[in-house]
mmCIF file of C-alpha atoms and ligand atoms in Angstrom:
data_model
loop_
_atom_site.group_PDB
_atom_site.id
_atom_site.type_symbol
_atom_site.label_atom_id
_atom_site.label_comp_id
_atom_site.label_asym_id
_atom_site.label_seq_id
_atom_site.Cartn_x
_atom_site.Cartn_y
_atom_site.Cartn_z
ATOM 1 C CA MET A 1 -7.838 15.409 41.929
ATOM 2 C CA GLN A 2 -5.838 14.462 38.823
ATOM 3 C CA LEU A 3 -4.921 11.021 39.882
ATOM 4 C CA ILE A 4 -8.650 10.103 40.310
ATOM 5 C CA ILE A 5 -9.384 11.674 37.037
ATOM 6 C CA ASP A 6 -6.480 9.666 35.343
ATOM 7 C CA LEU A 7 -7.621 6.471 36.937
ATOM 8 C CA ILE A 8 -11.226 7.041 35.853
ATOM 9 C CA HIS A 9 -9.980 7.612 32.311
ATOM 10 C CA LYS A 10 -8.147 4.356 32.543
ATOM 11 C CA LYS A 11 -11.001 2.332 33.794
ATOM 12 C CA GLY A 12 -14.017 3.965 32.828
ATOM 13 C CA ALA A 13 -15.401 4.267 36.433
ATOM 14 C CA ILE A 14 -14.068 3.399 39.892
ATOM 15 C CA THR A 15 -15.549 2.148 43.146
ATOM 16 C CA VAL A 16 -16.536 4.401 46.019
ATOM 17 C CA ALA A 17 -13.794 2.802 48.011
ATOM 18 C CA GLU A 18 -11.104 3.326 45.305
ATOM 19 C CA PHE A 19 -12.363 6.959 45.183
ATOM 20 C CA MET A 20 -12.110 7.474 48.980
ATOM 21 C CA GLU A 21 -8.775 5.526 49.282
ATOM 22 C CA ILE A 22 -7.138 7.978 46.941
ATOM 23 C CA ALA A 23 -8.866 11.104 48.146
ATOM 24 C CA MET A 24 -7.993 10.191 51.784
ATOM 25 C CA TYR A 25 -4.651 8.532 51.763
ATOM 26 C CA GLN A 26 -2.721 9.293 48.391
ATOM 27 C CA PRO A 27 0.788 9.806 49.609
ATOM 28 C CA GLU A 28 1.177 13.447 48.426
ATOM 29 C CA GLN A 29 -2.350 14.822 48.199
ATOM 30 C CA GLY A 30 -4.571 12.639 50.342
ATOM 31 C CA TYR A 31 -6.586 14.324 53.128
ATOM 32 C CA TYR A 32 -5.395 12.136 55.877
ATOM 33 C CA ILE A 33 -1.974 12.351 55.042
ATOM 34 C CA ASN A 34 -1.183 16.076 55.199
ATOM 35 C CA CYS A 35 -4.275 17.999 56.405
ATOM 36 C CA ASN A 36 -5.234 19.177 59.838
ATOM 37 C CA PRO A 37 -8.792 17.966 60.162
ATOM 38 C CA LEU A 38 -9.451 18.414 63.768
ATOM 39 C CA GLY A 39 -10.469 21.258 66.015
ATOM 40 C CA LYS A 40 -11.965 24.856 65.512
ATOM 41 C CA ASP A 41 -9.629 25.488 62.556
ATOM 42 C CA GLY A 42 -10.089 22.133 61.069
ATOM 43 C CA ASP A 43 -13.077 20.573 59.517
ATOM 44 C CA PHE A 44 -14.724 18.654 62.491
ATOM 45 C CA ILE A 45 -14.528 18.358 66.138
ATOM 46 C CA THR A 46 -14.341 14.986 68.163
ATOM 47 C CA SER A 47 -15.304 14.041 71.669
ATOM 48 C CA PRO A 48 -11.776 14.355 73.238
ATOM 49 C CA GLU A 49 -11.479 17.914 71.507
ATOM 50 C CA ILE A 50 -14.898 18.784 73.194
ATOM 51 C CA SER A 51 -13.954 18.078 76.660
ATOM 52 C CA GLN A 52 -11.219 16.440 78.780
ATOM 53 C CA LEU A 53 -13.964 14.480 80.416
ATOM 54 C CA PHE A 54 -13.896 12.033 77.454
ATOM 55 C CA GLY A 55 -10.162 11.118 77.630
ATOM 56 C CA GLU A 56 -10.462 10.849 81.314
ATOM 57 C CA ILE A 57 -13.386 8.341 81.137
ATOM 58 C CA ILE A 58 -11.392 6.323 78.469
ATOM 59 C CA GLY A 59 -8.609 6.513 81.258
ATOM 60 C CA ILE A 60 -10.934 4.871 83.817
ATOM 61 C CA TYR A 61 -11.808 2.249 81.158
ATOM 62 C CA VAL A 62 -8.236 1.470 80.530
ATOM 63 C CA ALA A 63 -7.308 1.231 84.169
ATOM 64 C CA ASP A 64 -10.454 -0.976 84.841
ATOM 65 C CA THR A 65 -9.544 -3.196 81.968
ATOM 66 C CA TRP A 66 -5.818 -3.627 83.076
ATOM 67 C CA LEU A 67 -6.917 -4.714 86.471
ATOM 68 C CA LYS A 68 -9.377 -7.186 84.900
ATOM 69 C CA LEU A 69 -6.471 -8.513 82.728
ATOM 70 C CA GLY A 70 -4.691 -9.275 86.195
ATOM 71 C CA ALA A 71 -2.572 -5.972 86.209
ATOM 72 C CA PRO A 72 0.067 -7.355 83.869
ATOM 73 C CA LYS A 73 3.457 -6.023 84.511
ATOM 74 C CA LEU A 74 3.827 -5.177 80.766
ATOM 75 C CA PHE A 75 0.876 -4.480 78.450
ATOM 76 C CA HIS A 76 0.608 -2.700 75.008
ATOM 77 C CA LEU A 77 -1.881 0.366 74.907
ATOM 78 C CA ILE A 78 -2.659 1.007 71.260
ATOM 79 C CA GLU A 79 -4.691 3.850 69.967
ATOM 80 C CA LEU A 80 -5.796 3.859 66.406
ATOM 81 C CA GLY A 81 -6.065 7.335 64.584
ATOM 82 C CA PRO A 82 -5.079 9.453 67.824
ATOM 83 C CA GLY A 83 -5.868 12.766 66.136
ATOM 84 C CA LYS A 84 -4.068 15.547 68.143
ATOM 85 C CA GLY A 85 -3.121 13.170 70.908
ATOM 86 C CA THR A 86 -5.677 14.893 73.310
ATOM 87 C CA LEU A 87 -7.290 11.554 74.195
ATOM 88 C CA MET A 88 -4.146 9.847 75.248
ATOM 89 C CA PHE A 89 -2.863 12.919 77.106
ATOM 90 C CA ASP A 90 -6.245 13.204 79.222
ATOM 91 C CA LEU A 91 -6.232 9.455 79.630
ATOM 92 C CA LEU A 92 -2.634 9.506 81.097
ATOM 93 C CA ARG A 93 -3.413 12.360 83.255
ATOM 94 C CA ALA A 94 -6.416 10.736 84.883
ATOM 95 C CA THR A 95 -4.645 7.398 85.410
ATOM 96 C CA LYS A 96 -1.343 8.616 86.964
ATOM 97 C CA HIS A 97 -2.261 7.560 90.500
ATOM 98 C CA VAL A 98 -3.211 4.057 89.440
ATOM 99 C CA ASP A 99 -0.437 2.092 91.204
ATOM 100 C CA GLY A 100 1.743 0.294 88.546
ATOM 101 C CA LEU A 101 -0.297 1.275 85.450
ATOM 102 C CA HIS A 102 1.920 3.639 83.859
ATOM 103 C CA GLN A 103 5.118 1.509 84.554
ATOM 104 C CA ALA A 104 3.408 -1.372 82.834
ATOM 105 C CA MET A 105 2.210 0.617 79.742
ATOM 106 C CA GLN A 106 3.867 0.584 76.420
ATOM 107 C CA ILE A 107 2.155 3.229 74.294
ATOM 108 C CA HIS A 108 1.741 2.765 70.552
ATOM 109 C CA LEU A 109 0.037 5.204 68.224
ATOM 110 C CA VAL A 110 -1.186 4.190 64.858
ATOM 111 C CA GLU A 111 -1.348 7.192 62.473
ATOM 112 C CA ARG A 112 -1.088 7.668 58.801
ATOM 113 C CA ASN A 113 -1.229 11.636 58.869
ATOM 114 C CA HIS A 114 2.343 13.010 59.087
ATOM 115 C CA TYR A 115 1.027 16.430 60.038
ATOM 116 C CA LEU A 116 -1.050 14.945 62.945
ATOM 117 C CA ALA A 117 1.806 12.638 64.013
ATOM 118 C CA LYS A 118 3.894 15.799 64.659
ATOM 119 C CA VAL A 119 1.034 17.413 66.687
ATOM 120 C CA GLN A 120 0.893 14.096 68.750
ATOM 121 C CA LYS A 121 4.579 14.161 69.335
ATOM 122 C CA LYS A 122 4.343 17.742 70.774
ATOM 123 C CA ALA A 123 1.284 16.828 72.974
ATOM 124 C CA LEU A 124 2.954 13.653 74.257
ATOM 125 C CA SER A 125 6.658 14.688 74.541
ATOM 126 C CA ASN A 126 8.609 13.263 77.521
ATOM 127 C CA LEU A 127 6.622 10.087 77.196
ATOM 128 C CA ARG A 128 7.661 6.511 75.971
ATOM 129 C CA VAL A 129 5.362 6.452 72.835
ATOM 130 C CA THR A 130 6.109 4.859 69.509
ATOM 131 C CA TRP A 131 4.466 5.670 66.342
ATOM 132 C CA HIS A 132 3.364 3.249 63.554
ATOM 133 C CA LYS A 133 1.735 3.550 60.099
ATOM 134 C CA THR A 134 -0.248 0.416 60.319
ATOM 135 C CA LEU A 135 -1.388 -1.743 63.308
ATOM 136 C CA ASP A 136 0.246 -4.886 61.978
ATOM 137 C CA SER A 137 3.569 -3.243 62.280
ATOM 138 C CA ILE A 138 3.569 -3.383 65.908
ATOM 139 C CA GLN A 139 5.712 -6.092 67.600
ATOM 140 C CA LEU A 140 3.564 -7.508 70.467
ATOM 141 C CA ASN A 141 4.735 -9.718 73.197
ATOM 142 C CA ALA A 142 2.094 -8.872 76.160
ATOM 143 C CA PRO A 143 -1.467 -8.241 76.542
ATOM 144 C CA ILE A 144 -3.031 -5.320 74.689
ATOM 145 C CA ILE A 145 -5.684 -2.724 75.138
ATOM 146 C CA ILE A 146 -6.759 -1.048 71.972
ATOM 147 C CA ILE A 147 -8.617 2.207 71.797
ATOM 148 C CA ALA A 148 -10.353 3.610 68.706
ATOM 149 C CA ASN A 149 -12.418 6.774 68.753
ATOM 150 C CA GLU A 150 -13.551 7.984 65.255
ATOM 151 C CA PHE A 151 -11.270 5.782 63.346
ATOM 152 C CA PHE A 152 -13.464 3.241 61.662
ATOM 153 C CA ASP A 153 -15.536 6.006 60.049
ATOM 154 C CA CYS A 154 -12.535 7.127 57.980
ATOM 155 C CA LEU A 155 -12.154 3.745 56.404
ATOM 156 C CA PRO A 156 -13.264 3.415 52.657
ATOM 157 C CA ILE A 157 -16.649 1.717 51.913
ATOM 158 C CA ASN A 158 -18.133 0.153 48.774
ATOM 159 C CA GLN A 159 -21.668 1.126 47.954
ATOM 160 C CA TYR A 160 -24.335 -1.258 46.262
ATOM 161 C CA ILE A 161 -27.802 -0.318 44.839
ATOM 162 C CA LYS A 162 -30.784 -2.388 44.619
ATOM 163 C CA LEU A 163 -32.318 -2.420 41.177
ATOM 164 C CA GLN A 164 -35.020 -4.964 40.096
ATOM 165 C CA ASN A 165 -34.109 -7.452 42.987
ATOM 166 C CA LYS A 166 -30.306 -7.393 42.194
ATOM 167 C CA TRP A 167 -27.588 -5.511 43.756
ATOM 168 C CA TYR A 168 -25.268 -3.418 41.499
ATOM 169 C CA GLU A 169 -22.251 -1.710 42.692
ATOM 170 C CA ARG A 170 -22.279 1.981 42.711
ATOM 171 C CA LEU A 171 -19.358 3.486 40.733
ATOM 172 C CA ILE A 172 -17.912 6.996 40.189
ATOM 173 C CA THR A 173 -17.093 8.128 36.561
ATOM 174 C CA LEU A 174 -16.990 11.582 34.889
ATOM 175 C CA LYS A 175 -19.389 13.509 32.733
ATOM 176 C CA GLY A 176 -17.372 16.084 30.987
ATOM 177 C CA SER A 177 -15.007 17.409 33.834
ATOM 178 C CA ASN A 178 -17.522 16.654 36.720
ATOM 179 C CA TYR A 179 -17.557 13.520 38.748
ATOM 180 C CA CYS A 180 -20.957 11.399 38.997
ATOM 181 C CA PHE A 181 -22.362 8.243 40.129
ATOM 182 C CA THR A 182 -23.098 5.478 37.956
ATOM 183 C CA THR A 183 -23.742 1.724 38.506
ATOM 184 C CA SER A 184 -21.899 -1.318 37.402
ATOM 185 C CA ASP A 185 -23.291 -3.481 34.317
ATOM 186 C CA ILE A 186 -22.995 -6.764 36.213
ATOM 187 C CA SER A 187 -24.785 -7.483 39.535
ATOM 188 C CA THR A 188 -23.108 -8.629 42.699
ATOM 189 C CA GLU A 189 -24.202 -11.415 45.174
ATOM 190 C CA ILE A 190 -24.211 -9.847 48.658
ATOM 191 C CA GLY A 191 -26.594 -12.043 50.521
ATOM 192 C CA ILE A 192 -30.393 -11.949 51.123
ATOM 193 C CA HIS A 193 -31.882 -8.762 52.028
ATOM 194 C CA PRO A 194 -35.778 -9.227 52.085
ATOM 195 C CA HIS A 195 -36.589 -5.862 53.668
ATOM 196 C CA ALA A 196 -34.621 -3.930 51.125
ATOM 197 C CA LYS A 197 -36.627 -1.718 48.686
ATOM 198 C CA GLU A 198 -35.985 -0.825 45.154
ATOM 199 C CA SER A 199 -33.053 1.670 44.843
ATOM 200 C CA ASP A 200 -32.091 1.220 48.261
ATOM 201 C CA ILE A 201 -28.227 1.484 49.094
ATOM 202 C CA LEU A 202 -26.226 -0.870 50.880
ATOM 203 C CA GLU A 203 -22.810 -0.017 52.241
ATOM 204 C CA ILE A 204 -19.922 -2.402 53.109
ATOM 205 C CA CYS A 205 -16.642 -1.620 54.685
ATOM 206 C CA TYR A 206 -14.329 -4.345 53.856
ATOM 207 C CA ALA A 207 -11.541 -2.504 55.466
ATOM 208 C CA ALA A 208 -13.333 -2.499 58.720
ATOM 209 C CA SER A 209 -14.006 -6.296 58.442
ATOM 210 C CA ASP A 210 -10.201 -6.781 57.733
ATOM 211 C CA MET A 211 -9.304 -4.608 60.667
ATOM 212 C CA ILE A 212 -11.642 -6.520 63.164
ATOM 213 C CA LYS A 213 -10.230 -9.846 61.870
ATOM 214 C CA TYR A 214 -6.593 -8.765 62.667
ATOM 215 C CA ILE A 215 -7.748 -7.179 66.036
ATOM 216 C CA SER A 216 -9.450 -10.582 66.902
ATOM 217 C CA LYS A 217 -6.178 -12.381 65.812
ATOM 218 C CA ILE A 218 -3.899 -10.283 68.029
ATOM 219 C CA LEU A 219 -6.417 -10.487 70.949
ATOM 220 C CA LYS A 220 -6.394 -14.201 70.789
ATOM 221 C CA GLN A 221 -2.554 -14.336 70.635
ATOM 222 C CA ASN A 222 -1.637 -11.847 73.320
ATOM 223 C CA SER A 223 -4.893 -11.597 75.355
ATOM 224 C CA GLY A 224 -6.497 -8.161 75.759
ATOM 225 C CA HIS A 225 -9.551 -5.813 75.089
ATOM 226 C CA ALA A 226 -10.469 -3.425 72.308
ATOM 227 C CA LEU A 227 -12.799 -0.407 72.627
ATOM 228 C CA ILE A 228 -14.202 1.184 69.524
ATOM 229 C CA ILE A 229 -16.247 4.199 69.794
ATOM 230 C CA ASP A 230 -17.825 5.857 66.570
ATOM 231 C CA TYR A 231 -20.985 7.130 64.912
ATOM 232 C CA GLY A 232 -23.045 4.411 63.342
ATOM 233 C CA TYR A 233 -25.835 2.087 63.171
ATOM 234 C CA TYR A 234 -26.848 -1.250 64.678
ATOM 235 C CA TYR A 235 -29.531 -3.624 63.430
ATOM 236 C CA ASP A 236 -30.502 -7.314 64.037
ATOM 237 C CA PRO A 237 -28.607 -9.243 61.479
ATOM 238 C CA SER A 238 -31.364 -11.711 60.969
ATOM 239 C CA ASN A 239 -33.893 -8.996 60.439
ATOM 240 C CA ARG A 240 -32.107 -5.976 58.726
ATOM 241 C CA LYS A 241 -34.439 -3.086 57.919
ATOM 242 C CA ILE A 242 -31.739 -0.252 57.799
ATOM 243 C CA TYR A 243 -30.477 0.619 54.472
ATOM 244 C CA GLY A 244 -29.438 3.980 53.007
ATOM 245 C CA GLU A 245 -26.552 6.174 52.097
ATOM 246 C CA THR A 246 -24.394 7.454 54.951
ATOM 247 C CA LEU A 247 -21.399 8.576 52.953
ATOM 248 C CA GLN A 248 -20.581 12.294 53.660
ATOM 249 C CA ALA A 249 -18.042 14.993 52.996
ATOM 250 C CA ILE A 250 -17.257 17.445 55.902
ATOM 251 C CA LYS A 251 -15.451 20.767 55.487
ATOM 252 C CA ASN A 252 -15.148 23.649 57.832
ATOM 253 C CA HIS A 253 -17.640 21.930 60.330
ATOM 254 C CA LYS A 254 -20.383 21.712 57.534
ATOM 255 C CA PHE A 255 -21.651 19.086 55.285
ATOM 256 C CA HIS A 256 -19.920 19.589 51.805
ATOM 257 C CA SER A 257 -20.628 18.208 48.316
ATOM 258 C CA PHE A 258 -18.925 14.873 48.028
ATOM 259 C CA PHE A 259 -17.351 15.665 44.650
ATOM 260 C CA GLN A 260 -16.105 19.230 45.582
ATOM 261 C CA ASP A 261 -12.653 19.771 47.008
ATOM 262 C CA VAL A 262 -11.558 16.173 46.679
ATOM 263 C CA GLY A 263 -8.579 15.591 48.946
ATOM 264 C CA LYS A 264 -9.372 18.859 50.979
ATOM 265 C CA ALA A 265 -12.589 17.700 52.623
ATOM 266 C CA ASP A 266 -13.132 14.813 54.963
ATOM 267 C CA LEU A 267 -14.903 11.839 53.543
ATOM 268 C CA THR A 268 -16.588 9.556 55.965
ATOM 269 C CA ALA A 269 -19.348 6.974 56.427
ATOM 270 C CA HIS A 270 -21.324 5.723 59.355
ATOM 271 C CA VAL A 271 -19.917 2.635 61.033
ATOM 272 C CA ASP A 272 -21.850 -0.601 60.696
ATOM 273 C CA PHE A 273 -21.684 -1.865 64.320
ATOM 274 C CA THR A 274 -23.477 -4.918 63.373
ATOM 275 C CA ASN A 275 -20.835 -5.958 60.855
ATOM 276 C CA LEU A 276 -17.966 -5.240 63.415
ATOM 277 C CA LYS A 277 -19.762 -7.489 65.896
ATOM 278 C CA GLN A 278 -20.512 -10.238 63.516
ATOM 279 C CA VAL A 279 -16.898 -10.418 62.264
ATOM 280 C CA ALA A 280 -15.717 -10.595 65.891
ATOM 281 C CA LEU A 281 -18.071 -13.325 66.853
ATOM 282 C CA GLU A 282 -17.123 -15.321 63.861
ATOM 283 C CA ASN A 283 -13.484 -14.942 64.964
ATOM 284 C CA ASN A 284 -14.321 -16.394 68.441
ATOM 285 C CA ILE A 285 -14.148 -13.031 70.204
ATOM 286 C CA LEU A 286 -16.403 -12.090 72.960
ATOM 287 C CA VAL A 287 -18.387 -8.809 72.304
ATOM 288 C CA ASN A 288 -19.902 -6.394 74.714
ATOM 289 C CA GLY A 289 -22.525 -3.882 73.203
ATOM 290 C CA PRO A 290 -22.670 -1.834 71.260
ATOM 291 C CA LEU A 291 -23.785 0.505 73.994
ATOM 292 C CA SER A 292 -24.779 4.111 73.335
ATOM 293 C CA GLN A 293 -21.988 6.572 73.895
ATOM 294 C CA GLN A 294 -24.273 7.912 76.603
ATOM 295 C CA GLU A 295 -24.556 4.512 78.490
ATOM 296 C CA PHE A 296 -20.887 3.879 77.940
ATOM 297 C CA LEU A 297 -19.762 7.227 79.466
ATOM 298 C CA ILE A 298 -22.350 7.136 82.313
ATOM 299 C CA THR A 299 -21.468 3.544 83.188
ATOM 300 C CA TYR A 300 -17.650 4.687 83.458
ATOM 301 C CA GLY A 301 -18.629 7.659 85.719
ATOM 302 C CA ILE A 302 -18.844 10.711 83.470
ATOM 303 C CA ASN A 303 -21.466 12.343 85.633
ATOM 304 C CA ILE A 304 -19.410 11.906 88.835
ATOM 305 C CA ARG A 305 -16.215 13.050 87.167
ATOM 306 C CA ALA A 306 -18.060 16.317 85.979
ATOM 307 C CA GLU A 307 -19.208 16.916 89.499
ATOM 308 C CA ILE A 308 -15.617 16.539 90.870
ATOM 309 C CA LEU A 309 -14.332 19.032 88.073
ATOM 310 C CA LYS A 310 -17.157 21.451 88.912
ATOM 311 C CA GLN A 311 -16.094 21.545 92.705
ATOM 312 C CA HIS A 312 -12.957 23.696 91.747
ATOM 313 C CA ALA A 313 -14.400 25.430 88.892
ATOM 314 C CA SER A 314 -15.454 29.075 88.307
ATOM 315 C CA LEU A 315 -19.168 29.762 87.282
ATOM 316 C CA GLU A 316 -17.953 30.114 83.676
ATOM 317 C CA GLN A 317 -16.050 26.883 83.670
ATOM 318 C CA LYS A 318 -19.027 25.010 85.452
ATOM 319 C CA ALA A 319 -21.230 26.227 82.454
ATOM 320 C CA GLU A 320 -18.706 24.786 79.990
ATOM 321 C CA ILE A 321 -18.576 21.484 81.833
ATOM 322 C CA ASN A 322 -22.200 21.281 81.619
ATOM 323 C CA LEU A 323 -22.389 22.221 78.010
ATOM 324 C CA ALA A 324 -19.655 19.504 77.326
ATOM 325 C CA LEU A 325 -21.546 16.862 79.286
ATOM 326 C CA ASN A 326 -24.681 17.651 77.427
ATOM 327 C CA ARG A 327 -22.820 17.450 74.115
ATOM 328 C CA LEU A 328 -20.986 14.015 74.800
ATOM 329 C CA THR A 329 -24.005 12.320 76.434
ATOM 330 C CA LYS A 330 -27.170 13.826 74.814
ATOM 331 C CA GLU A 331 -26.389 15.331 71.500
ATOM 332 C CA MET A 332 -23.907 12.719 70.513
ATOM 333 C CA GLY A 333 -25.252 10.182 73.077
ATOM 334 C CA GLN A 334 -27.297 7.947 70.726
ATOM 335 C CA LEU A 335 -25.681 8.126 67.208
ATOM 336 C CA PHE A 336 -22.382 7.484 68.774
ATOM 337 C CA LYS A 337 -21.897 3.867 70.062
ATOM 338 C CA ALA A 338 -19.026 1.943 71.856
ATOM 339 C CA ILE A 339 -18.434 -1.641 71.307
ATOM 340 C CA GLU A 340 -15.896 -3.738 73.316
ATOM 341 C CA LEU A 341 -14.286 -6.870 71.896
ATOM 342 C CA LYS A 342 -12.280 -9.239 74.390
ATOM 343 C CA ILE A 343 -10.976 -12.644 74.619
ATOM 344 C CA LYS A 344 -13.096 -15.585 75.727
HETATM 345 N N1 SAH B 401 -9.294 9.696 67.654
HETATM 346 C C1 SAH B 401 -8.944 11.171 67.371
HETATM 347 C C2 SAH B 401 -9.156 11.589 65.972
HETATM 348 C C3 SAH B 401 -10.158 11.087 65.029
HETATM 349 S S1 SAH B 401 -10.014 11.566 63.417
HETATM 350 C C4 SAH B 401 -10.185 11.935 68.130
HETATM 351 O O1 SAH B 401 -11.095 11.340 68.623
HETATM 352 O O2 SAH B 401 -10.064 13.125 68.197
HETATM 353 C C5 SAH B 401 -9.365 10.183 62.676
HETATM 354 C C6 SAH B 401 -7.825 9.844 63.039
HETATM 355 O O3 SAH B 401 -7.583 8.539 62.398
HETATM 356 C C7 SAH B 401 -6.831 10.839 62.415
HETATM 357 O O4 SAH B 401 -5.851 10.859 63.328
HETATM 358 C C8 SAH B 401 -6.628 10.226 61.028
HETATM 359 O O5 SAH B 401 -5.326 10.675 60.647
HETATM 360 C C9 SAH B 401 -6.441 8.849 61.555
HETATM 361 N N2 SAH B 401 -6.489 7.802 60.324
HETATM 362 C C10 SAH B 401 -7.448 7.855 59.394
HETATM 363 N N3 SAH B 401 -7.295 6.733 58.743
HETATM 364 C C11 SAH B 401 -6.271 5.997 59.201
HETATM 365 C C12 SAH B 401 -5.604 4.822 58.826
HETATM 366 N N4 SAH B 401 -6.062 4.086 57.873
HETATM 367 N N5 SAH B 401 -4.545 4.394 59.517
HETATM 368 C C13 SAH B 401 -4.174 5.137 60.544
HETATM 369 N N6 SAH B 401 -4.748 6.462 61.006
HETATM 370 C C14 SAH B 401 -5.768 6.753 60.359
#
């Protein structure tokens, strides 16, 4: 991507976050601005695209949470990174008989991808929905429920490598016309990591911390809950033993070389759930979990919902439901996690 090459020529080397930021969000060429990442024709598939069961269970979560909030007459339902709008569509269908819920709901979708915003508009036509480029551009005056599935993994990360007991930022530069990793000359202070070994890599997502800080602030101002589901890792913060690189490029449903097809492949990193939790706790927010996706979906009734669907299904459809259930709760069941933030 010429913009990245120019920046590297100017600066010598750039951080992984700078590289991701341009590759993903550059207004003309960024991957998340114009591409269709999702579904069979896209690069990857997400839980709502696997089965309607997923969005329906999130619907049950929203209805339950709204009741816990005292069934307010007005509340903001906010989805971060709504993809094709499938989760919201299934959520709304599953909750249409909950007395008063839809009348109370103001739906806000936060999406930076113009192409996907159009797809969402089609999927959710006839509904009162507003679109926003960023979460902080939503005017809030009532309790909120925030949903984010596979949103946090998109946010740019910085990487650090441990060399002779010091941490150095990993940078990206050019060797001839090829991108390659290098390390900064100056070390960075990033806390004590007694279990990290030589050459271990540590990833930090500052954008995720900022997002959690902002969510914590608006939850406290307006009351409400936030549900975040994603693939990622969790460790005991006082005894961290997990390190390593999780940065990956995905194209056509396969792992892809990180430096190939920049701006045309999805770049993501596993979500550090320990960090999300720590930041929320530091901001006086209550945290449930993280639970595994399996535990979360089963708690909110996915097995029961699947049985109900199967009652009116053909043999072929029954097999599809079983397959989807297996994928959501077993194959994706542990790597994917759910965390809930709420006011005290
Ligand atoms: N939640 C959907 C889509 C997940 S893909 C699903 O589960 O199917 C990630 C989504 O987040 C896409 O819609 C992408 O365009 C959007 N996205 C990525 N980074 C974003 C950002 N910084 N701000 C707003 N939306 C973003």
